[in-house]
CSV table of C-alpha atoms in Angstrom, one decimal:
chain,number,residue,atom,x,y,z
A,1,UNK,CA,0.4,56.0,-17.7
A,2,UNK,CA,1.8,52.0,-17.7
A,3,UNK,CA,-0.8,49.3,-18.3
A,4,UNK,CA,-0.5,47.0,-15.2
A,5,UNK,CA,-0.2,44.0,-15.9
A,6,UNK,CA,0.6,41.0,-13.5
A,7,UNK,CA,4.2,40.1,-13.3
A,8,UNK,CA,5.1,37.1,-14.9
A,9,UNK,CA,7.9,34.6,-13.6
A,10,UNK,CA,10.8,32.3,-15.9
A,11,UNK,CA,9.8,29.7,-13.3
A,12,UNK,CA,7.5,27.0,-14.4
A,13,UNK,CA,4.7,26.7,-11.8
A,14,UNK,CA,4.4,23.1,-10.3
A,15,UNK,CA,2.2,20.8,-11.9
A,16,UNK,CA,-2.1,20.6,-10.0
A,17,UNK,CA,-2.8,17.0,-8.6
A,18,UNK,CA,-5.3,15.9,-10.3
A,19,UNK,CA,-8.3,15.0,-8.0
A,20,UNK,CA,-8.5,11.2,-7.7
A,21,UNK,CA,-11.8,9.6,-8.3
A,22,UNK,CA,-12.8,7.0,-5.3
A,23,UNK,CA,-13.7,4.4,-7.5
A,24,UNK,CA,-9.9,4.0,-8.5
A,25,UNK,CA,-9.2,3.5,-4.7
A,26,UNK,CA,-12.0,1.3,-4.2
A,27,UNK,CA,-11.1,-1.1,-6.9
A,28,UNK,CA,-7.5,-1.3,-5.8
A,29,UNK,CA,-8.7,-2.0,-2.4
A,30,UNK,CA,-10.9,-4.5,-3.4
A,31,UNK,CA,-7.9,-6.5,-5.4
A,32,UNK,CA,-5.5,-5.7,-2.7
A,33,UNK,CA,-7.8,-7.2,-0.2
A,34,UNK,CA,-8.8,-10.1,-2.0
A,35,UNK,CA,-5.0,-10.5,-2.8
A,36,UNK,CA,-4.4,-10.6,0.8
A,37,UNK,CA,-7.0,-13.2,1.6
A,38,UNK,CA,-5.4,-15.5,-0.7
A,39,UNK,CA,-1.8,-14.6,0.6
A,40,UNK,CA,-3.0,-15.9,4.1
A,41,UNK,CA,-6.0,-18.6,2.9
A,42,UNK,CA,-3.8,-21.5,4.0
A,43,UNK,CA,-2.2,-19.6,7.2
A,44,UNK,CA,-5.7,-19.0,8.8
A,45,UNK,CA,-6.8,-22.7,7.6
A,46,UNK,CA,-4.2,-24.0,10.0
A,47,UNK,CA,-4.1,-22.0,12.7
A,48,UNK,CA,-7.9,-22.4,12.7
A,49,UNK,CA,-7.3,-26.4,12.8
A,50,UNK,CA,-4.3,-26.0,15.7
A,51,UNK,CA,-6.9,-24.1,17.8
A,52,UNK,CA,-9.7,-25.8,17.3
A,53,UNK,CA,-10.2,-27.0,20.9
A,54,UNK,CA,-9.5,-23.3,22.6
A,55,UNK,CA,-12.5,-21.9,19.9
A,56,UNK,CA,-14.6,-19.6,21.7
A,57,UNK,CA,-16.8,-19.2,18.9
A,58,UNK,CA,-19.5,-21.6,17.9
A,59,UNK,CA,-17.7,-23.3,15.1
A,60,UNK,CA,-14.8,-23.4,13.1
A,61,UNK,CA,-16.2,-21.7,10.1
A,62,UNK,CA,-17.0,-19.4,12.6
A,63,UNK,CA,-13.9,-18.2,13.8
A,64,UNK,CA,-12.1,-18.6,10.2
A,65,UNK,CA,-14.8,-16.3,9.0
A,66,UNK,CA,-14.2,-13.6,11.9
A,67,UNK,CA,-10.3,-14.0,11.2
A,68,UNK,CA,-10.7,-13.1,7.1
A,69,UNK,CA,-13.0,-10.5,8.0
A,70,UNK,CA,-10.3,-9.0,10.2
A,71,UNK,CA,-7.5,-9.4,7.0
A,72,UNK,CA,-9.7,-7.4,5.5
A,73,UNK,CA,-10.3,-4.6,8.0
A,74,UNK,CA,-6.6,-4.7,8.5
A,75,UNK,CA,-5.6,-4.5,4.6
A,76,UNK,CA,-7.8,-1.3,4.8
A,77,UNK,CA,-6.4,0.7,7.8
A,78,UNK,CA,-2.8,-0.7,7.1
A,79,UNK,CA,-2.8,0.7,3.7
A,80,UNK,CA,-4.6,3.7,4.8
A,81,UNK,CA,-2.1,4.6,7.8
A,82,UNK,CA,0.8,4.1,5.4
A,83,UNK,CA,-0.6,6.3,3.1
A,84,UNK,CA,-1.2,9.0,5.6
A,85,UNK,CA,2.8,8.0,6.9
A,86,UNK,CA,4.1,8.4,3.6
A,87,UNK,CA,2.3,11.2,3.1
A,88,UNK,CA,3.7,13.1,6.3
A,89,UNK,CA,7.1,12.4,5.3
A,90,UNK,CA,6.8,13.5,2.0
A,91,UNK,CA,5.8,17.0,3.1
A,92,UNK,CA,8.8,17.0,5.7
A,93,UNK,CA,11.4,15.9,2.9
A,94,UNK,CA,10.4,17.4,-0.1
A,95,UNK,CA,8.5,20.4,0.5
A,96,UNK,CA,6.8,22.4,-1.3
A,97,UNK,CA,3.4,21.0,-3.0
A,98,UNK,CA,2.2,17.3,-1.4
A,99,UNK,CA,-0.4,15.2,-2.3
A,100,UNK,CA,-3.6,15.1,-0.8
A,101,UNK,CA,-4.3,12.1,1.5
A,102,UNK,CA,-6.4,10.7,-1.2
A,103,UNK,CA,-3.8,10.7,-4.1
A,104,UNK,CA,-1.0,9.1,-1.5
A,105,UNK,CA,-3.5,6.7,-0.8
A,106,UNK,CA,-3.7,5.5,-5.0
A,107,UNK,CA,0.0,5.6,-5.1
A,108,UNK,CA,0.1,3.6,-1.8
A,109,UNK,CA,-2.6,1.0,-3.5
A,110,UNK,CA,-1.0,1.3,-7.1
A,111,UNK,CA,2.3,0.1,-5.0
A,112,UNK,CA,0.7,-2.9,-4.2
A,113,UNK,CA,-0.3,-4.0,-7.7
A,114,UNK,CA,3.6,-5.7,-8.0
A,115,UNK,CA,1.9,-8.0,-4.7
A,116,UNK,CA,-1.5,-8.6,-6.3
A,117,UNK,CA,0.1,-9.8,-9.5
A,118,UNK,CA,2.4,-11.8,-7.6
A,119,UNK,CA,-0.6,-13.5,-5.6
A,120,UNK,CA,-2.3,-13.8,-8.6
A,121,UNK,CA,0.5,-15.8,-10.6
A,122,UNK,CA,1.6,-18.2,-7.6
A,123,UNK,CA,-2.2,-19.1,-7.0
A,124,UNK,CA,-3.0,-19.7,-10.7
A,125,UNK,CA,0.6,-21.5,-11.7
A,126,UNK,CA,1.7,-22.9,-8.8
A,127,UNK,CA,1.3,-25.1,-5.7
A,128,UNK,CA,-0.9,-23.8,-3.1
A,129,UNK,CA,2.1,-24.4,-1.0
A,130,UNK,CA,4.1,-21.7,-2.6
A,131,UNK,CA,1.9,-18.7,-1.4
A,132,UNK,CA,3.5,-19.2,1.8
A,133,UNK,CA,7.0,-18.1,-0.1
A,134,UNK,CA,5.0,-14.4,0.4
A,135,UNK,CA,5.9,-14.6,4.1
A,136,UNK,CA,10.1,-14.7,3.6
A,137,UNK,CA,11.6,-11.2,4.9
A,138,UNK,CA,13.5,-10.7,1.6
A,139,UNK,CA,10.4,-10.8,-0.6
A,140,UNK,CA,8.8,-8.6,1.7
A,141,UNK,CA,12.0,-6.3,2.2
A,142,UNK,CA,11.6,-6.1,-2.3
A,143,UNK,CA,7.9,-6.0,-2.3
A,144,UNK,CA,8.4,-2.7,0.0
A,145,UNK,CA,10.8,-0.8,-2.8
A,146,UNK,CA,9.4,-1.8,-5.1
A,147,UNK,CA,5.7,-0.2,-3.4
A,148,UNK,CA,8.3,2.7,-2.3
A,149,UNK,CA,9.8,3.3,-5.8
A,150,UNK,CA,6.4,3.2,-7.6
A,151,UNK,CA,5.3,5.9,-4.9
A,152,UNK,CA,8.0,8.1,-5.8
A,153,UNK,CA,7.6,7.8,-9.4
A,154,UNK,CA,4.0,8.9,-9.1
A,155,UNK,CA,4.9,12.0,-6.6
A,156,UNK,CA,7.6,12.5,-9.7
A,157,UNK,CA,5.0,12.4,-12.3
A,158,UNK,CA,2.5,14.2,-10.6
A,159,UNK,CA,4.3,16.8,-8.2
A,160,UNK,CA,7.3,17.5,-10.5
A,161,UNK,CA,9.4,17.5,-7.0
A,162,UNK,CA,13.4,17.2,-7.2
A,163,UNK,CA,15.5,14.3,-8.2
A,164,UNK,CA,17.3,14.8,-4.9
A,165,UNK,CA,15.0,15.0,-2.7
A,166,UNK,CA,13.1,12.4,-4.4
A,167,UNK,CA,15.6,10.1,-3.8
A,168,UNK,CA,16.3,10.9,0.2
A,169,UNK,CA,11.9,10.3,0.2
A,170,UNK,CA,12.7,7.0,-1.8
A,171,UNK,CA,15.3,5.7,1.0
A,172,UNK,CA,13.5,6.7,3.7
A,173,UNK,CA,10.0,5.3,2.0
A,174,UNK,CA,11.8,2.0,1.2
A,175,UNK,CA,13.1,1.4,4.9
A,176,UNK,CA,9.3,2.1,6.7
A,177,UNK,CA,7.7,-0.1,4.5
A,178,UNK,CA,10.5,-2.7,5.1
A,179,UNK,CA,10.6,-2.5,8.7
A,180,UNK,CA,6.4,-2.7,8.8
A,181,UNK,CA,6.1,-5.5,6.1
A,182,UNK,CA,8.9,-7.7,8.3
A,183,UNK,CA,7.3,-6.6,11.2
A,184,UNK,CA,4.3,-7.5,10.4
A,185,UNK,CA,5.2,-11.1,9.0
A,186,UNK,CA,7.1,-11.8,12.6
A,187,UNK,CA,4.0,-10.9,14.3
């Protein structure tokens, strides 16, 4: 009589995502947010002041208030839709293990930690006139592989996927989140 004993495989087993605390994603949300409200401060100042005679609200404050609060609502569900995109192409491309809709999420918020930063330098150092340098295609064009390489280099890290298809995800990562960031600056 054999002992049975469970087979064993030469094959590594992928690495476990690790479960992603909400606090992480809050905080990052919270920075990319604020981050965002700087980025368009001086925008919404002016085109508060150009449409100050068609306000439908009781005062200026008023409407300036309403249109911050919606940069923020939209920071959140932008960020949140691209990390349930990214996530969906992830699983078509590389197969195999993805990450949960909370991890792309992080990686989708620690992608935008190279923007924060940015914000953060240009409104400290420099003119307040040079935050709107944020709204030129090309820096958005970067600012979206750079978002899409940190993405992949987390899914790397954490998934253990192929270099190959890692780098198909990474082309096709880097030309959504360059067609949505110019998008959504022409808009």
């Amino acid at each position: 009589m054999t002992p049975a004993y469970p087979a064993t495989s030469n094959q590594p087993s992928p690495p476990a995502v690790k479960k992603i605390n909400p606090v992480w994603i809050i905080c990052l949300l919270l920075a990319y947010t604020a981050a965002a409200q700087v980025a368009v401060g001086s925008g919404l100042d002016r085109l508060v002041a150009e449409n100050a005679e068609y306000n439908e609200f009781s005062s200026e404050e008023v409407l300036l208030t309403f249109l911050r609060v919606g940069v923020i609502v939209w920071s959140i569900l932008a960020s949140f839709l691209q990390a349930l995109v990214l996530r969906l192409i992830y699983k078509g491309i590389v197969r195999g293990q993805s990450p949960t809709l909370r991890t792309s999420w992080l990686w989708v918020l620690l992608g935008q930690i190279p923007f924060m930063l940015t914000v953060l330098v240009m409104g400290l150092f420099l003119q307040p006139d040079a935050i709107g340098l944020l709204g030129q295609a090309w820096l958005r064009i970067l600012f979206g592989a750079v978002g899409a390489a940190i993405y992949v280099g987390c899914a790397r890290k954490a998934l253990g996927a192929s270099k190959g298809r890692l780098a198909v995800l990474f082309a096709i990562v880097t030309i959504v989140n360059s067609v949505l960031l110019v998008a959504g600056g022409s808009a």
